[in-house]
Short mmCIF file of C-alpha atoms and ligand atoms in Angstrom, two decimals:
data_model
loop_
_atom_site.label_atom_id
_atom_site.label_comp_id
_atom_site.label_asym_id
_atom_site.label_seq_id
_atom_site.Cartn_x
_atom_site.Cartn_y
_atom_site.Cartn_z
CA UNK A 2 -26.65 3.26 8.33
CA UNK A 3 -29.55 2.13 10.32
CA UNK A 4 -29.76 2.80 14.12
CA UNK A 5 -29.67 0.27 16.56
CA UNK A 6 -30.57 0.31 20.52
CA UNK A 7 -27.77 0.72 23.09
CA UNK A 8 -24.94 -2.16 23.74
CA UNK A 9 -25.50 -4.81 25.38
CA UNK A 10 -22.64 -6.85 26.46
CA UNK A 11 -21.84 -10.31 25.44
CA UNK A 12 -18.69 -12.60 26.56
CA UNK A 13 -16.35 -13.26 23.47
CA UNK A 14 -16.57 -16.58 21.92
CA UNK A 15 -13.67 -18.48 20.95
CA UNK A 16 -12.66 -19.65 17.74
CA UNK A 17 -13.81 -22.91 18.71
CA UNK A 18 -17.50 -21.05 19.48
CA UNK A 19 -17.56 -19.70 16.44
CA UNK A 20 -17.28 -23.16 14.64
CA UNK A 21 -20.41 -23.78 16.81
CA UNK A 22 -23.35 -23.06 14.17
CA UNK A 23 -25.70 -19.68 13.44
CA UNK A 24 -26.90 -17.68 15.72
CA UNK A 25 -23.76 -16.72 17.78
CA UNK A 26 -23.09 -13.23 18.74
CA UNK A 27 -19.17 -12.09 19.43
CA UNK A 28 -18.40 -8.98 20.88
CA UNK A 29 -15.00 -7.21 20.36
CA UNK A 30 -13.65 -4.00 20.77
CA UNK A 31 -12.34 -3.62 17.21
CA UNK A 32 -13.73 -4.99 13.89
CA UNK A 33 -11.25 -5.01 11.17
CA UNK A 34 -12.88 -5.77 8.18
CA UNK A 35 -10.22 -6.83 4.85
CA UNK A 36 -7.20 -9.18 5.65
CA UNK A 37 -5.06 -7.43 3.28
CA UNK A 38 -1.18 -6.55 4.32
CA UNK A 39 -2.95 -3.08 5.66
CA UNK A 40 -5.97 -4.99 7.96
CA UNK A 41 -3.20 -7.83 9.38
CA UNK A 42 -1.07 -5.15 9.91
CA UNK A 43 -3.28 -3.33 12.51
CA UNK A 44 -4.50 -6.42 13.72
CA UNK A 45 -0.69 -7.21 14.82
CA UNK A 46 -0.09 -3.70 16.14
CA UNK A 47 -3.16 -3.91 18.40
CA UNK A 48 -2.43 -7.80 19.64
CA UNK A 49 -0.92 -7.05 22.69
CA UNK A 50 -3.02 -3.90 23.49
CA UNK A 51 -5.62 -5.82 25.52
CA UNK A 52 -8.42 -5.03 22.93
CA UNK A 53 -10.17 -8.22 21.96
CA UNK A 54 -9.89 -7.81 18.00
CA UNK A 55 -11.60 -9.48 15.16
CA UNK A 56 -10.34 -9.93 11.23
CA UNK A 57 -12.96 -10.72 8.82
CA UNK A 58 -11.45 -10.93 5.39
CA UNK A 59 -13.71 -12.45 2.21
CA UNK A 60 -10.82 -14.83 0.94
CA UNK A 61 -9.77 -17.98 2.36
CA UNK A 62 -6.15 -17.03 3.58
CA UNK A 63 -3.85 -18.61 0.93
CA UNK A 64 -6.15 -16.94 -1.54
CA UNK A 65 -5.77 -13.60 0.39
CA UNK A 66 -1.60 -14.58 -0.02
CA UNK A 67 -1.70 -15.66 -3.52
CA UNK A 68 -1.43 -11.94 -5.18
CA UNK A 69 1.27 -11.94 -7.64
CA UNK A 70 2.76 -8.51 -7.31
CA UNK A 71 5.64 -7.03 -5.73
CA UNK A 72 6.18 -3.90 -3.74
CA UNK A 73 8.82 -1.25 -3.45
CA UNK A 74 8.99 -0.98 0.74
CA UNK A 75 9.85 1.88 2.17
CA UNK A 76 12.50 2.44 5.04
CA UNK A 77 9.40 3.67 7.76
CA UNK A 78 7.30 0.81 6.38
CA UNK A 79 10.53 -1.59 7.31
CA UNK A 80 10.88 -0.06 10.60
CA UNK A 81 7.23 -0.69 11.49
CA UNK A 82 7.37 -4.45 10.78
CA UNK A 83 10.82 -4.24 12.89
CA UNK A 84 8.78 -2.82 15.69
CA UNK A 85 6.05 -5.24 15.31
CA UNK A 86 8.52 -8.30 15.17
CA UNK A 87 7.42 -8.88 12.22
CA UNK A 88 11.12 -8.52 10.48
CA UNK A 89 12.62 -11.56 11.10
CA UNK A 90 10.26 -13.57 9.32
CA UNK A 91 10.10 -11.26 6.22
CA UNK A 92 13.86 -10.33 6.00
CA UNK A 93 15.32 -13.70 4.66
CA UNK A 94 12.90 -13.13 1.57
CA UNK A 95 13.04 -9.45 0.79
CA UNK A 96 15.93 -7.42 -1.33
CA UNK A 97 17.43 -4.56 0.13
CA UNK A 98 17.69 -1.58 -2.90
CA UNK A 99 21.49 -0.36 -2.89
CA UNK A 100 20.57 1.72 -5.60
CA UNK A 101 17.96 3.58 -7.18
CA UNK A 102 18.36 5.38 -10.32
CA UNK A 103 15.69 7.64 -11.85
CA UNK A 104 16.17 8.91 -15.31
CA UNK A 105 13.91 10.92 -18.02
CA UNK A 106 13.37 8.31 -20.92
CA UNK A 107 16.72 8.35 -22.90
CA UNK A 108 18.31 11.71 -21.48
CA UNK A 109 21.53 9.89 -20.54
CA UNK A 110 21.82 11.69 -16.85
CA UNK A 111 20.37 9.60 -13.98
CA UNK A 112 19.51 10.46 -10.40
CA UNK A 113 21.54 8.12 -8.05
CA UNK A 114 20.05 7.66 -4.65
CA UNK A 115 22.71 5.01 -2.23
CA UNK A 116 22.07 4.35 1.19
CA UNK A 117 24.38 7.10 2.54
CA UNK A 118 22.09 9.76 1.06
CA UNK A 119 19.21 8.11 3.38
CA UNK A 120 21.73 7.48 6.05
CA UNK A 121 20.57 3.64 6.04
CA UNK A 122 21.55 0.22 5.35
CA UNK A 123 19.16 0.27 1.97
CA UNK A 124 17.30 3.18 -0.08
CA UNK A 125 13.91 0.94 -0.63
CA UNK A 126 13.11 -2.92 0.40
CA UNK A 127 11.46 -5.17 -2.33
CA UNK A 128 9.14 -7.31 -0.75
CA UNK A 129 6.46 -9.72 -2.47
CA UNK A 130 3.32 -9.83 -1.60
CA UNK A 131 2.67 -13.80 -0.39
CA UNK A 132 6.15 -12.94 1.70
CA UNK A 133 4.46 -9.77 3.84
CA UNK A 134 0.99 -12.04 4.00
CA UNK A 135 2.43 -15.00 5.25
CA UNK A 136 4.54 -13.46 8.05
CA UNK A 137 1.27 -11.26 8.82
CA UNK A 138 -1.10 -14.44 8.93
CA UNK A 139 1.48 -16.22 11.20
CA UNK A 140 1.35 -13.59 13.59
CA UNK A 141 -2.55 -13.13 13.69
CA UNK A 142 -2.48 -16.84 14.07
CA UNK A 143 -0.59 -17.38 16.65
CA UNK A 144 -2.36 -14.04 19.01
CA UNK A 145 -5.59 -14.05 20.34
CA UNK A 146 -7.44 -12.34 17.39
CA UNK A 147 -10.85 -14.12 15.68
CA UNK A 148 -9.33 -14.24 12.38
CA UNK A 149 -12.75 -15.40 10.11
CA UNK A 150 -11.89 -15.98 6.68
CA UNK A 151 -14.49 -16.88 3.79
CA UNK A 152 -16.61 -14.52 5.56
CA UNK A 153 -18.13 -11.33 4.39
CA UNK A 154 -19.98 -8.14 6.08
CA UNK A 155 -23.68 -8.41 4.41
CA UNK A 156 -25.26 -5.67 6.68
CA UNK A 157 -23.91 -3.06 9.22
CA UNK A 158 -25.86 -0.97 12.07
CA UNK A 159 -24.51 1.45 13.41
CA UNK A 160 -25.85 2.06 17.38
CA UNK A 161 -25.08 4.39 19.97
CA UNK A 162 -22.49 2.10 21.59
CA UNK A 163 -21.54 -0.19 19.17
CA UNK A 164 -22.06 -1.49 15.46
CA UNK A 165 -23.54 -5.15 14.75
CA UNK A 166 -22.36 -6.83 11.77
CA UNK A 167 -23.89 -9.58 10.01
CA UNK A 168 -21.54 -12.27 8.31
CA UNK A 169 -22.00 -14.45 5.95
CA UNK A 170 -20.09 -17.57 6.27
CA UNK A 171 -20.24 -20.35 4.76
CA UNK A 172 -23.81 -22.10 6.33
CA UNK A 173 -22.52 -20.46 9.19
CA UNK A 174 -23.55 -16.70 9.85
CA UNK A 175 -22.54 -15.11 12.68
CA UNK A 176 -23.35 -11.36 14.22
CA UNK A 177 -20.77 -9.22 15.32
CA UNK A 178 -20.48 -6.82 17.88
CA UNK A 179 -18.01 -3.81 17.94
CA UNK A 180 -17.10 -0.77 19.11
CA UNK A 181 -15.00 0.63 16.62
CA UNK A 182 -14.98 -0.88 12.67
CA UNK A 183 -11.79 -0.44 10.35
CA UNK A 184 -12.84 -0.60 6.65
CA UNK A 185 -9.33 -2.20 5.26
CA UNK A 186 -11.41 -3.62 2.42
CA UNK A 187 -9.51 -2.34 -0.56
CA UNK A 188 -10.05 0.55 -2.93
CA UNK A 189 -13.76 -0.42 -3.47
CA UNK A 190 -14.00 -0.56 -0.03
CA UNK A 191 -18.10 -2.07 0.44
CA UNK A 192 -18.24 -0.02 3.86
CA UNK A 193 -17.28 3.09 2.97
CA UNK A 194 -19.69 3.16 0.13
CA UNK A 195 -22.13 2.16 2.82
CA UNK A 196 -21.35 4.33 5.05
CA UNK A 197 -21.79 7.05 2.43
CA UNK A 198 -18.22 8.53 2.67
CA UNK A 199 -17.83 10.27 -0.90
CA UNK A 200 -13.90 10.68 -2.26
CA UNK A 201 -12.43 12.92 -4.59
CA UNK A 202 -9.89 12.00 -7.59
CA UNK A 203 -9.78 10.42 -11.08
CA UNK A 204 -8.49 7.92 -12.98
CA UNK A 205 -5.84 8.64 -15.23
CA UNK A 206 -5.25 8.45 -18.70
CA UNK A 207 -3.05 5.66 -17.97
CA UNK A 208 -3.11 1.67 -17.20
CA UNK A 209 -0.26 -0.48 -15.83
CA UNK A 210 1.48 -3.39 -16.71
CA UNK A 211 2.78 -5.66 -13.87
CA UNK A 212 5.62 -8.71 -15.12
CA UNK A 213 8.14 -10.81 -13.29
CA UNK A 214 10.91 -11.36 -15.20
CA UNK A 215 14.54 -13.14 -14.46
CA UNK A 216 17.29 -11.25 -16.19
CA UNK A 217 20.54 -13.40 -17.73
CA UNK A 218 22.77 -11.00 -15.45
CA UNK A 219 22.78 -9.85 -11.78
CA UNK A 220 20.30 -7.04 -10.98
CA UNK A 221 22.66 -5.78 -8.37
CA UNK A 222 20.08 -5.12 -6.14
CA UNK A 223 19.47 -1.72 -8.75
CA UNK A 224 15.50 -0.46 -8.66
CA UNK A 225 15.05 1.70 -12.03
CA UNK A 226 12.29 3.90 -12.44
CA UNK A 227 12.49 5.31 -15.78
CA UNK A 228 9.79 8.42 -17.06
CA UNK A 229 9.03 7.81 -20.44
CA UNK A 230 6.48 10.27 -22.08
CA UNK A 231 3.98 7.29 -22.39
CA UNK A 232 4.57 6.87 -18.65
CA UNK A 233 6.71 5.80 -16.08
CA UNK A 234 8.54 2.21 -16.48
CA UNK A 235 9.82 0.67 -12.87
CA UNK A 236 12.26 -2.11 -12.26
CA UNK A 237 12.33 -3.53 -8.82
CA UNK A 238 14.67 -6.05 -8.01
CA UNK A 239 13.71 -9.29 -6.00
CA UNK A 240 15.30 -12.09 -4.09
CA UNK A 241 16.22 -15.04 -6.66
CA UNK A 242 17.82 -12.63 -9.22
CA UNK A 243 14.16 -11.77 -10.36
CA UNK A 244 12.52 -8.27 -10.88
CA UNK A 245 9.08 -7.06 -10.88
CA UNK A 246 8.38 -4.93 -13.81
CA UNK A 247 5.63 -2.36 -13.18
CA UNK A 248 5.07 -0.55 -16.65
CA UNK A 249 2.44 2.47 -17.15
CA UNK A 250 1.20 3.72 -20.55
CA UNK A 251 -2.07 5.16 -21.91
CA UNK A 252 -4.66 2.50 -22.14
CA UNK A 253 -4.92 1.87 -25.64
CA UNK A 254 -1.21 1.38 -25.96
CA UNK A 255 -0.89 -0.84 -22.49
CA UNK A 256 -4.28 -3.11 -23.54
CA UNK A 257 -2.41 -2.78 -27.07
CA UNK A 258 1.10 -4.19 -25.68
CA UNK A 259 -0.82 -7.19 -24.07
CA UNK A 260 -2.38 -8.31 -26.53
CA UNK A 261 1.03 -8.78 -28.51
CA UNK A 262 2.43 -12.38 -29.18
CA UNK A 263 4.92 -13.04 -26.63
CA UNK A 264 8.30 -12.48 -28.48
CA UNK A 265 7.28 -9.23 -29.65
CA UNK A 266 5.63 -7.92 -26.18
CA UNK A 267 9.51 -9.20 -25.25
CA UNK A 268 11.15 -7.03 -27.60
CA UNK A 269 8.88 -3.87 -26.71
CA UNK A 270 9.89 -4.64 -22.70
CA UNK A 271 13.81 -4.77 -23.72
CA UNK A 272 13.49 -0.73 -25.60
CA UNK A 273 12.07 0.45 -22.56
CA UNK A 274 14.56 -2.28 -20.40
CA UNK A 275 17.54 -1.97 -21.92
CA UNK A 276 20.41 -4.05 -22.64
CA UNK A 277 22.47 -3.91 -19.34
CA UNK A 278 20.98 -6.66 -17.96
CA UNK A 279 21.37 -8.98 -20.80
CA UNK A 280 18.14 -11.61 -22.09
CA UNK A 281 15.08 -11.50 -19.79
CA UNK A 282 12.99 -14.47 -18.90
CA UNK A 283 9.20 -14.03 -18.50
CA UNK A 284 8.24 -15.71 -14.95
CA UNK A 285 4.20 -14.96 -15.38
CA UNK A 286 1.46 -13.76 -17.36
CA UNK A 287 1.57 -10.00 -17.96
CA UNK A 288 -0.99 -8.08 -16.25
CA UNK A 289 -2.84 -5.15 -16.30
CA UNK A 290 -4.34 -2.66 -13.59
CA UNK A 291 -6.48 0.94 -13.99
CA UNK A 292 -4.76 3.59 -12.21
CA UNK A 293 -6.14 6.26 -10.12
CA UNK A 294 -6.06 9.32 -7.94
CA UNK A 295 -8.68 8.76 -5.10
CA UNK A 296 -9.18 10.44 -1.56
CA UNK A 297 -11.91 10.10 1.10
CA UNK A 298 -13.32 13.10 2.07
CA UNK A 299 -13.52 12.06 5.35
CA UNK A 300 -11.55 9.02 7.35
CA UNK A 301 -13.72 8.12 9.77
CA UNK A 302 -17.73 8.57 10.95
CA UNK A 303 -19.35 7.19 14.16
CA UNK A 304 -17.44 3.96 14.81
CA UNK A 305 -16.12 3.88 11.57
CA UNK A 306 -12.46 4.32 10.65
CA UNK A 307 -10.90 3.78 6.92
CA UNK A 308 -7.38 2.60 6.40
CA UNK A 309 -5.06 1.68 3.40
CA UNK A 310 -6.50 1.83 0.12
CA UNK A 311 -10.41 1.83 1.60
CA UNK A 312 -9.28 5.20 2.22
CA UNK A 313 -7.22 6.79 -1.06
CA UNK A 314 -5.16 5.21 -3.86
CA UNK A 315 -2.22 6.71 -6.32
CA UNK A 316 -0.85 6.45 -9.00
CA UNK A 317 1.73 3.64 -8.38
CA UNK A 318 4.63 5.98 -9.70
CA UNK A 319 6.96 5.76 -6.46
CA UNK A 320 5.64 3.08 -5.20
CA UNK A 321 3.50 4.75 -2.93
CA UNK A 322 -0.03 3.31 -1.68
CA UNK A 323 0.62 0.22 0.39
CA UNK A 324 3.22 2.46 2.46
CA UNK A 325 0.79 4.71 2.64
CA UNK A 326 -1.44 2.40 4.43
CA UNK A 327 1.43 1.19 6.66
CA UNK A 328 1.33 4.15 8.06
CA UNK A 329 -2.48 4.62 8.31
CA UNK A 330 -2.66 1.25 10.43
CA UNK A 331 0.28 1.99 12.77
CA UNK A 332 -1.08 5.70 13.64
CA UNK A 333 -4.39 4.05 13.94
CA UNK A 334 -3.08 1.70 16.53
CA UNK A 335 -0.96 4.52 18.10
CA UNK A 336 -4.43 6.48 18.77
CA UNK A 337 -6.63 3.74 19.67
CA UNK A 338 -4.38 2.17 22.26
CA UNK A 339 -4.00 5.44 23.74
CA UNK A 340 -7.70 5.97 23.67
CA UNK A 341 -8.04 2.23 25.85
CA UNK A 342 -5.58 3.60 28.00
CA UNK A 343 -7.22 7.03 28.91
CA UNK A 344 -10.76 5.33 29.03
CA UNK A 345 -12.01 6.87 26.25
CA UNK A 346 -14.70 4.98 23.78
CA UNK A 347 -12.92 3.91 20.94
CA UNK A 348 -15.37 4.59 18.52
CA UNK A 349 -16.35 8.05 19.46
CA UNK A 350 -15.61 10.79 16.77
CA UNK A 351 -13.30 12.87 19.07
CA UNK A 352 -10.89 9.76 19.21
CA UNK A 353 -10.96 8.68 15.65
CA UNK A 354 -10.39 12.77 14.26
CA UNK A 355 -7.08 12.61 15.50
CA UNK A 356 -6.03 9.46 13.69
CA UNK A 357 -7.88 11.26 10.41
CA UNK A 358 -6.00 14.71 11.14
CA UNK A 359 -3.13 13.08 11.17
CA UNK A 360 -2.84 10.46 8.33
CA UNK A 361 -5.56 12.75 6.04
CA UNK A 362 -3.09 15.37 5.30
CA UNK A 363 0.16 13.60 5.39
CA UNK A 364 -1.75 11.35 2.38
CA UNK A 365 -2.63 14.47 0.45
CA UNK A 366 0.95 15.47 -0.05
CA UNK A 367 1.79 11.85 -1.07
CA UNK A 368 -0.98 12.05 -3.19
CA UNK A 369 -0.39 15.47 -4.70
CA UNK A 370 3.60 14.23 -5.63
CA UNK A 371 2.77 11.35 -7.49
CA UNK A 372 0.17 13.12 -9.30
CA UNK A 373 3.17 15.94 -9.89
CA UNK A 374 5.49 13.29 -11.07
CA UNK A 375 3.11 12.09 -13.87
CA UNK A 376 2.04 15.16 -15.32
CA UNK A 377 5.24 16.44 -15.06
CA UNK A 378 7.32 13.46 -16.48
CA UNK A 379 4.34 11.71 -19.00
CA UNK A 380 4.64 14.74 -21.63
CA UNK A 381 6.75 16.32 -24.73
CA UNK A 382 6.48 20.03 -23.58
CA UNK A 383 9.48 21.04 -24.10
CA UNK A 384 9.86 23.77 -21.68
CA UNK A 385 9.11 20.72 -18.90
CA UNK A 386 11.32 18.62 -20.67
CA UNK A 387 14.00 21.22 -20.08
CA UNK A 388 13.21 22.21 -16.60
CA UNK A 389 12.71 18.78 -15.57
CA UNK A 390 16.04 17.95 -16.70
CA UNK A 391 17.86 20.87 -15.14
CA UNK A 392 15.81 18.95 -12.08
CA UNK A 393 17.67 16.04 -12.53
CA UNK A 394 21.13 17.40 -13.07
CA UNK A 395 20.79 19.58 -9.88
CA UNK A 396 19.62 16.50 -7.66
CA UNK A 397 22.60 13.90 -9.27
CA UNK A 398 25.10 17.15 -8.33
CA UNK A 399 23.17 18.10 -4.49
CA UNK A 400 23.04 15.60 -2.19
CA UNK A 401 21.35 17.75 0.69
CA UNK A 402 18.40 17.92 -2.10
CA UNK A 403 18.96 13.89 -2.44
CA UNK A 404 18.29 13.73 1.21
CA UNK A 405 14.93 15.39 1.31
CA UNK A 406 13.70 14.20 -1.96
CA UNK A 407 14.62 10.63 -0.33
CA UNK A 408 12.81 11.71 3.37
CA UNK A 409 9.39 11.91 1.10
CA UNK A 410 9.86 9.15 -0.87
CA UNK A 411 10.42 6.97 1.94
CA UNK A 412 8.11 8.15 4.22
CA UNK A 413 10.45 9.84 6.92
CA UNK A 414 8.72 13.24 6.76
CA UNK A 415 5.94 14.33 9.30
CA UNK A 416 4.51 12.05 12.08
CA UNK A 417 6.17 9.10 13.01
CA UNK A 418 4.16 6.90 15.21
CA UNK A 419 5.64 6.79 19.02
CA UNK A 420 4.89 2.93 20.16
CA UNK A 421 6.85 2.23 17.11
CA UNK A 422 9.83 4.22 17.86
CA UNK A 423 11.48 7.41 16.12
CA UNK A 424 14.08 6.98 13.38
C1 LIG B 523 0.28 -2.44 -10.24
C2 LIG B 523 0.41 -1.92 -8.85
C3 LIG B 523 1.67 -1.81 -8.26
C4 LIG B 523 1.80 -1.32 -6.96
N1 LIG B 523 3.04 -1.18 -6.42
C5 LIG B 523 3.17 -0.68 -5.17
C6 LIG B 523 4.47 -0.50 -4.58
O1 LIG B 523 5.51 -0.78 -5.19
N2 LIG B 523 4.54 0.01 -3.32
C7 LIG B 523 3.41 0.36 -2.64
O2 LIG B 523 3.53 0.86 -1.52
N3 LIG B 523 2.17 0.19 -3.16
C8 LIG B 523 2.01 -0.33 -4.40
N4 LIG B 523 0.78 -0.49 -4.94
C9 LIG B 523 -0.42 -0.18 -4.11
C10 LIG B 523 -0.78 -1.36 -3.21
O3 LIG B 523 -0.95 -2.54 -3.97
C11 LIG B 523 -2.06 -1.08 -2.44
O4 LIG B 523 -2.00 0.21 -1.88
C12 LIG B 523 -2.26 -2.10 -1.30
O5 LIG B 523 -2.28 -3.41 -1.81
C13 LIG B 523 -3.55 -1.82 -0.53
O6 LIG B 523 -3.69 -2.78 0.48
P1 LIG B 523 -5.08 -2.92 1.29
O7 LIG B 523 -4.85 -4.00 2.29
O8 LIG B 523 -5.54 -1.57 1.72
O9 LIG B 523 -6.13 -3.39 0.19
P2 LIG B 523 -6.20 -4.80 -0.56
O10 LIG B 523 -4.85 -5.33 -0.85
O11 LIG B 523 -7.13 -4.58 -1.71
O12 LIG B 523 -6.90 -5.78 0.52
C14 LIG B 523 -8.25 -5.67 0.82
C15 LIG B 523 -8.67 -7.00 1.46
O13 LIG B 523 -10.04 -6.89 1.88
C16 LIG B 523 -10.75 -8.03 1.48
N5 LIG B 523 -12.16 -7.63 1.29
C17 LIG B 523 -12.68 -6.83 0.35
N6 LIG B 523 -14.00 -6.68 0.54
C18 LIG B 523 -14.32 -7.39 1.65
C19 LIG B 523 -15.52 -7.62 2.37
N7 LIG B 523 -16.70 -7.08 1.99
N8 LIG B 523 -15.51 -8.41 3.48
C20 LIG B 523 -14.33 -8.94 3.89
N9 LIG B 523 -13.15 -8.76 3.23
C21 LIG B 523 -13.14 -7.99 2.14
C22 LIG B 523 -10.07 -8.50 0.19
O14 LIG B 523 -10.30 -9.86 -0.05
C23 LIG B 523 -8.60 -8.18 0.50
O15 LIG B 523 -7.94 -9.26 1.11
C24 LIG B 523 0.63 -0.96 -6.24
C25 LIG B 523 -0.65 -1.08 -6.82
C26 LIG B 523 -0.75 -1.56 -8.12
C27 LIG B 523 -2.13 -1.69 -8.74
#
C-alpha cells in the first residue's frame, strides 16, 4: 500500500452529505468494508461504543439479503445476537435443533446429541440467511453508522494516522477517512490481497451441493449430518417444515449429480435421505459451491484488521465458518472498544495483535477438526472405518465425551468475549 501524509481531521458528514455529489471526504474511526452477516455484525457491536463507524458493502442491501442458503447457528453465535439485541427480531424465524444425530453412512449406530448434553434449551439454531441480514440491516439502520451500499473500495492508502479510501459509487465517489479498516469482504477478500496478506490451505477434492427441500412429514426439529465415503451429507431443519440440504461429494460426481434430470437427482437425494421423512419437495434450484481449507497468515497489518471469511474458510462439515466469524467480529469489538477507552489508536499494531492472538489460534483448531472430520470420515480404509466406529459407539454410550465434543462444536471452548457476557 502506498503511503500517505499524516491525518488531517475532517467533521463527519451525514448521510444526507454524502448524497451531496463527488468530492466529499468522511472521516470515521472504523471502516468496515463487506455488509455480510460478519461486517453488520461488528458494525452493531460497535454502535453504541462512541466510534463513528462506516459500512461500505458492494451490493445494494436486498441483494446483500437475497442469499439462498441456510446456516447451522451455534449456541455462542445465539448468545452474541442475544447480547446485541439482535434476538428478538431473528428468533420468531429460526428453528431451535432438539436433536442432532451423526452417523457413518449406513452403520446403523448414531451419535445423539439433546439439549441436556449442552445443558441448553437447543443443541444448534437454524437460521436463514435473508432472516440474520434483515435483523442486521434494521439495526445498522436505525444507529448512527454511514451504511453506503452500491459502493466499492477502488484504491486504499495506507498513512501514518489513518487510511483514505476511494469509493466508487454510483456517479458519486466519495473518499474515506479511517483509522482502523475491517476487511469483511468475503473469502476473496479484494483488501487482503491488496494488502499482500498471503494464506495457507487448499481446496479439497470435494464440491457441495446446497437444496431446500419440504419433506411430506415433520422434521422434528432433527439436524442429520451423515459421513458418507463420498462425503458428508447434512440435513438442517428450518422454520415452515423445510430443510436445507448441504451435500458434499468429489467434484465430478457433485457437477455429475446436477446435471441429472430432476426426478432422478430426486431419487439419488432420497439414498443418501432416507425414507423417514417420507416424499421430499424441491423448494429451489440445486446449487453448487468449491470447498476449501484457507488461513491468513496474518490477521491484521497497519490499520488493517480481517474478519469472517476475509480471514479463513472450512470445509462446511459442522457447520463451521460463519460462527467462526461471529466470533472474530465480537472479539474484534471487545478489543477495539477497550482500545477507545484506554486512549489507545485503534489502528496501531499493538492493539489489533491481541484481537489476531486471540481469534488466530482459536480458528486453527476449528480449522484443523473439520479438516480431521473429512479425511477421517470421506474414506474406505478399513482400519478408520473400524476405529471411527468404535468412536461413535463410545460417544452414543459417554455423555461426559458428548459434552466436550458438543463445547467445540458449538463454540463454547476458549475465549468468550466479556461485553457479551460469559455462558
Ligand atoms: C454451502 C455452504 C454452506 C455453509 N454452511 C454454513 C453453516 O451451516 N454454518 C456456518 O457457520 N457457516 C456455513 N458456511 C460458511 C458461511 O457461509 C461463511 O463463513 C459466511 O457466509 C462468511 O460471511 P462473511 O460476511 O465473512 O462473507 P460474505 O458472506 O462473503 O460477505 C462478504 C460481503 O462483502 C461484500 N463485498 C465483497 N467485496 C467487496 C468490496 N470490494 N467492496 C465492498 N463490499 C464487498 C459482498 O457483497 C458481501 O456482502 C457455509 C458455506 C457454504 C459455501
Amino acid at each position: 500500500m502506498a503511503s500517505l501524509p499524516p491525518q488531517q481531521t475532517y467533521p463527519p458528514l451525514s448521510a444526507a452529505a454524502l448524497e451531496a455529489g463527488p468530492d466529499q471526504v468522511l472521516a470515521v474511526d472504523v471502516a468496515i468494508v463487506g455488509g455480510g452477516i460478519i461486517g453488520l455484525t461488528l458494525a452493531t457491536a460497535l454502535r453504541s461504543s462512541g466510534l463513528t463507524i462506516a459500512v461500505i458493502e458492494a451490493q445494494t442491501p436486498e441483494q446483500a439479503a437475497a442469499r439462498q442458503r441456510a446456516y447451522a447457528f451455534s449456541l455462542t453465535s445465539a448468545r452474541i445476537f442475544q447480547n446485541l439485541g439482535l434476538w428478538p427480531l431473528v428468533a420468531p424465524a429460526i428453528t431451535s435443533f432438539q436433536r442432532v444425530k451423526l452417523s457413518d453412512g449406513d452403520y446403523p449406530q448414531a451419535v445423539e446429541f439433546s439439549p441436556e448434553d449442552a445443558g441448553t434449551d437447543a443443541v444448534y439454531y437454524g437460521a436463514e440467511h435473508s432472516v440474520l441480514m434483515q435483523a442486521l440491516q434494521q439495526t445498522v439502520a436505525t444507529a448512527s453508522i454511514h451504511y453506503l451500499s452500491s459502493a466499492r473500495v477502488v484504491r486504499v492508502e495506507t498513512g501514518a494516522a489513518a487510511t483514505c479510501l476511494q469509493i466508487e459509487r454510483g456517479n458519486c465517489p466519495l473518499t474515506l477517512q479511517a483509522k482502523l479498516i475491517v476487511a469483511a469482504d468475503g473469502a476473496m477478500s479484494p483488501l487482503r490481497q491488496q494488502a499482500g496478506i498471503s494464506t495457507f490451505g487448499w481446496r479439497y477434492w470435494q464440491s457441495c451441493i446446497t437444496v431446500l427441500l419440504e419433506p411430506e412429514q415433520s422434521h422434528q426439529d432433527t439436524a442429520y449430518e451423515r459421513f458418507w465415503p463420498s462425503g458428508p451429507f447434512a440435513i438442517l431443519p428450518l422454520s415452515g417444515n423445510r430443510c436445507q440440504i448441504v451435500w458434499t461429494a468429489p467434484h465430478a460426481e457433485a457437477q455429475a449429480l446436477l446435471n441429472l434430470p430432476q426426478d432422478q437427482f430426486m431419487a439419488e437425494l432420497h439414498r443418501r435421505y432416507g425414507s423417514h421423512m417420507g416424499q421430499l419437495k424441491l423448494l429451489n434450484q440445486p446449487r453448487l459451491f468449491p470447498v476449501q481449507l484457507m488461513q491468513s497468515r496474518r490477521y491484521v497489518q497497519n490499520r488493517l484488521a480481517l474478519i469472517g471469511d476475509a480471514a479463513h474458510c472450512c470445509h462446511p462439515v459442522g457447520g463451521q465458518g460463519l460462527n467462526m466469524g461471529i466470533r472474530d467480529a465480537a472479539a474484534l469489538a471487545e478489543v477495539l472498544i477497550q482500545a477507545h477507552q484506554q486512549g489507545d489508536d485503534l489502528g496501531a499494531l499493538t492493539v489489533l495483535r491481541r484481537y489476531e492472538r486471540w481469534r488466530q489460534r482459536e480458528n486453527w483448531l476449528i480449522l484443523s477438526f473439520t479438516d480431521f472430520l473429512t479425511r477421517c470420515f470421506s474414506n474406505r480404509f478399513f482400519p478408520l472405518v473400524l476405529l471411527r466406529r468404535l468412536g461413535i459407539n463410545v460417544l452414543h454410550q459417554v455423555r461426559p465425551l458428548r459434552r466436550v465434543a458438543l463445547r467445540l462444536m458449538t463454540g463454547r471452548f476458549g475465549r468468550i468475549p466479556q461485553i457479551f457476557g460469559r455462558h
